[in-house]
Amino acid sequence: AQKVTQAQTEISVVEKEDVTLDCVYETRDTTYYLFWYKQPPSGELVFLIRRNSFDEQNEISGRYSWNFQKSTSSFNFTITASQVVDSAVYFCALRDNFGNEKLTFGTGTRLTIIP
Amino acid sequence: NAGVTQTPKFRVLKTGQSMTLLCAQDMNHEYMYWYRQDPGMGLRLIHYSVGEGTTAKGEVPDGYNVSRLKKQNFLLGLESAAPSQTSVYFCASSYPLRGQETQYFGPGTRLLVL
């Protein structure tokens, strides 16, 4: 069975600080996909990134970066120089390679950026 | 492109009433999904469809039915609403090709069952 764990329920940091959101996953599949979504206070789910299991290269997009490590089954998300607009709930999700391509979500991390 | 849209945005029902949530997508996606989001539980899959005329159960299907008569639409029905179905419902769609696995979500429907 697949499982995604986001152990940090809530995080608060002062604006301009860096913050890392942790994501640990479990799967028996050798091919899988990992995702991060952002849910701002307005409620919609915004896609941030997709990573394939066979591509362990880390990725940077502006102030966002992702560290994928298969050895520790982790896919952590770092925001550099945080801003108030980064305040949201962030979800990590896992998709296997078979059948319905269902996403298994973690329970989310609520990030609050204090001005 | 509007992407994924959901109707209605908010609804209040009394226990035992029925309703249908509509999801529409204009991205020509084959796969469509219905999730529910409850506090502290992330999103859980209710039903999904891998193509027009097909539906299948997800993780929490009890109390819901779905239909996919047209490729662009995916309907979620509650025949007899219960307070336990108070939740935020999200529809999503995706295209089943390698490199296009991302699911794109609608804005959500907030449902309150009294």
mmCIF file of N, CA, C and O in Angstrom, chain B residues 5-8 19-24 34 72-76 91 109:
data_model
loop_
_atom_site.group_PDB
_atom_site.id
_atom_site.type_symbol
_atom_site.label_atom_id
_atom_site.label_comp_id
_atom_site.label_asym_id
_atom_site.label_seq_id
_atom_site.Cartn_x
_atom_site.Cartn_y
_atom_site.Cartn_z
ATOM 1 N N THR B 5 -13.682 23.090 -14.089
ATOM 2 C CA THR B 5 -14.668 23.900 -13.374
ATOM 3 C C THR B 5 -15.623 22.995 -12.606
ATOM 4 O O THR B 5 -15.862 21.850 -13.002
ATOM 5 N N GLN B 6 -16.148 23.516 -11.513
ATOM 6 C CA GLN B 6 -17.069 22.761 -10.677
ATOM 7 C C GLN B 6 -18.300 23.605 -10.358
ATOM 8 O O GLN B 6 -18.199 24.805 -10.119
ATOM 9 N N THR B 7 -19.444 22.927 -10.345
ATOM 10 C CA THR B 7 -20.715 23.580 -10.021
ATOM 11 C C THR B 7 -21.469 22.701 -9.043
ATOM 12 O O THR B 7 -21.579 21.493 -9.249
ATOM 13 N N PRO B 8 -22.031 23.239 -7.949
ATOM 14 C CA PRO B 8 -21.936 24.619 -7.489
ATOM 15 C C PRO B 8 -20.663 24.851 -6.680
ATOM 16 O O PRO B 8 -19.901 23.919 -6.468
ATOM 17 N N MET B 19 -28.392 15.437 -4.283
ATOM 18 C CA MET B 19 -27.859 16.491 -5.143
ATOM 19 C C MET B 19 -26.802 15.908 -6.071
ATOM 20 O O MET B 19 -26.293 14.801 -5.834
ATOM 21 N N THR B 20 -26.482 16.662 -7.102
ATOM 22 C CA THR B 20 -25.449 16.269 -8.050
ATOM 23 C C THR B 20 -24.447 17.393 -8.183
ATOM 24 O O THR B 20 -24.819 18.554 -8.366
ATOM 25 N N LEU B 21 -23.164 17.020 -8.086
ATOM 26 C CA LEU B 21 -22.077 17.964 -8.320
ATOM 27 C C LEU B 21 -21.565 17.737 -9.738
ATOM 28 O O LEU B 21 -21.353 16.599 -10.164
ATOM 29 N N LEU B 22 -21.364 18.852 -10.437
ATOM 30 C CA LEU B 22 -20.916 18.757 -11.815
ATOM 31 C C LEU B 22 -19.469 19.192 -11.943
ATOM 32 O O LEU B 22 -19.068 20.215 -11.397
ATOM 33 N N CYS B 23 -18.704 18.404 -12.675
ATOM 34 C CA CYS B 23 -17.331 18.753 -13.002
ATOM 35 C C CYS B 23 -17.196 18.783 -14.515
ATOM 36 O O CYS B 23 -17.666 17.862 -15.199
ATOM 37 N N ALA B 24 -16.563 19.812 -15.036
ATOM 38 C CA ALA B 24 -16.333 19.919 -16.474
ATOM 39 C C ALA B 24 -14.885 20.310 -16.724
ATOM 40 O O ALA B 24 -14.331 21.128 -15.995
ATOM 41 N N TRP B 34 -12.930 12.281 -8.575
ATOM 42 C CA TRP B 34 -13.577 13.029 -7.499
ATOM 43 C C TRP B 34 -12.886 12.692 -6.184
ATOM 44 O O TRP B 34 -12.729 11.522 -5.832
ATOM 45 N N GLN B 72 -16.042 15.232 -21.348
ATOM 46 C CA GLN B 72 -15.654 16.438 -20.642
ATOM 47 C C GLN B 72 -16.336 16.607 -19.297
ATOM 48 O O GLN B 72 -15.986 17.506 -18.550
ATOM 49 N N ASN B 73 -17.330 15.769 -18.993
ATOM 50 C CA ASN B 73 -18.092 15.949 -17.763
ATOM 51 C C ASN B 73 -18.015 14.726 -16.861
ATOM 52 O O ASN B 73 -18.039 13.580 -17.334
ATOM 53 N N PHE B 74 -17.972 14.979 -15.558
ATOM 54 C CA PHE B 74 -17.959 13.896 -14.574
ATOM 55 C C PHE B 74 -18.863 14.324 -13.427
ATOM 56 O O PHE B 74 -18.585 15.330 -12.767
ATOM 57 N N LEU B 75 -19.952 13.599 -13.219
ATOM 58 C CA LEU B 75 -20.943 13.974 -12.230
ATOM 59 C C LEU B 75 -20.807 13.120 -10.975
ATOM 60 O O LEU B 75 -20.613 11.904 -11.064
ATOM 61 N N LEU B 76 -20.937 13.759 -9.832
ATOM 62 C CA LEU B 76 -20.915 13.069 -8.545
ATOM 63 C C LEU B 76 -22.275 13.245 -7.883
ATOM 64 O O LEU B 76 -22.715 14.378 -7.681
ATOM 65 N N CYS B 91 -12.754 18.016 -7.920
ATOM 66 C CA CYS B 91 -12.671 17.243 -9.139
ATOM 67 C C CYS B 91 -11.297 17.477 -9.751
ATOM 68 O O CYS B 91 -10.713 18.561 -9.593
ATOM 69 N N THR B 109 -15.964 22.311 -4.292
ATOM 70 C CA THR B 109 -17.354 22.559 -3.894
ATOM 71 C C THR B 109 -17.456 22.287 -2.406
ATOM 72 O O THR B 109 -17.131 21.194 -1.944
#
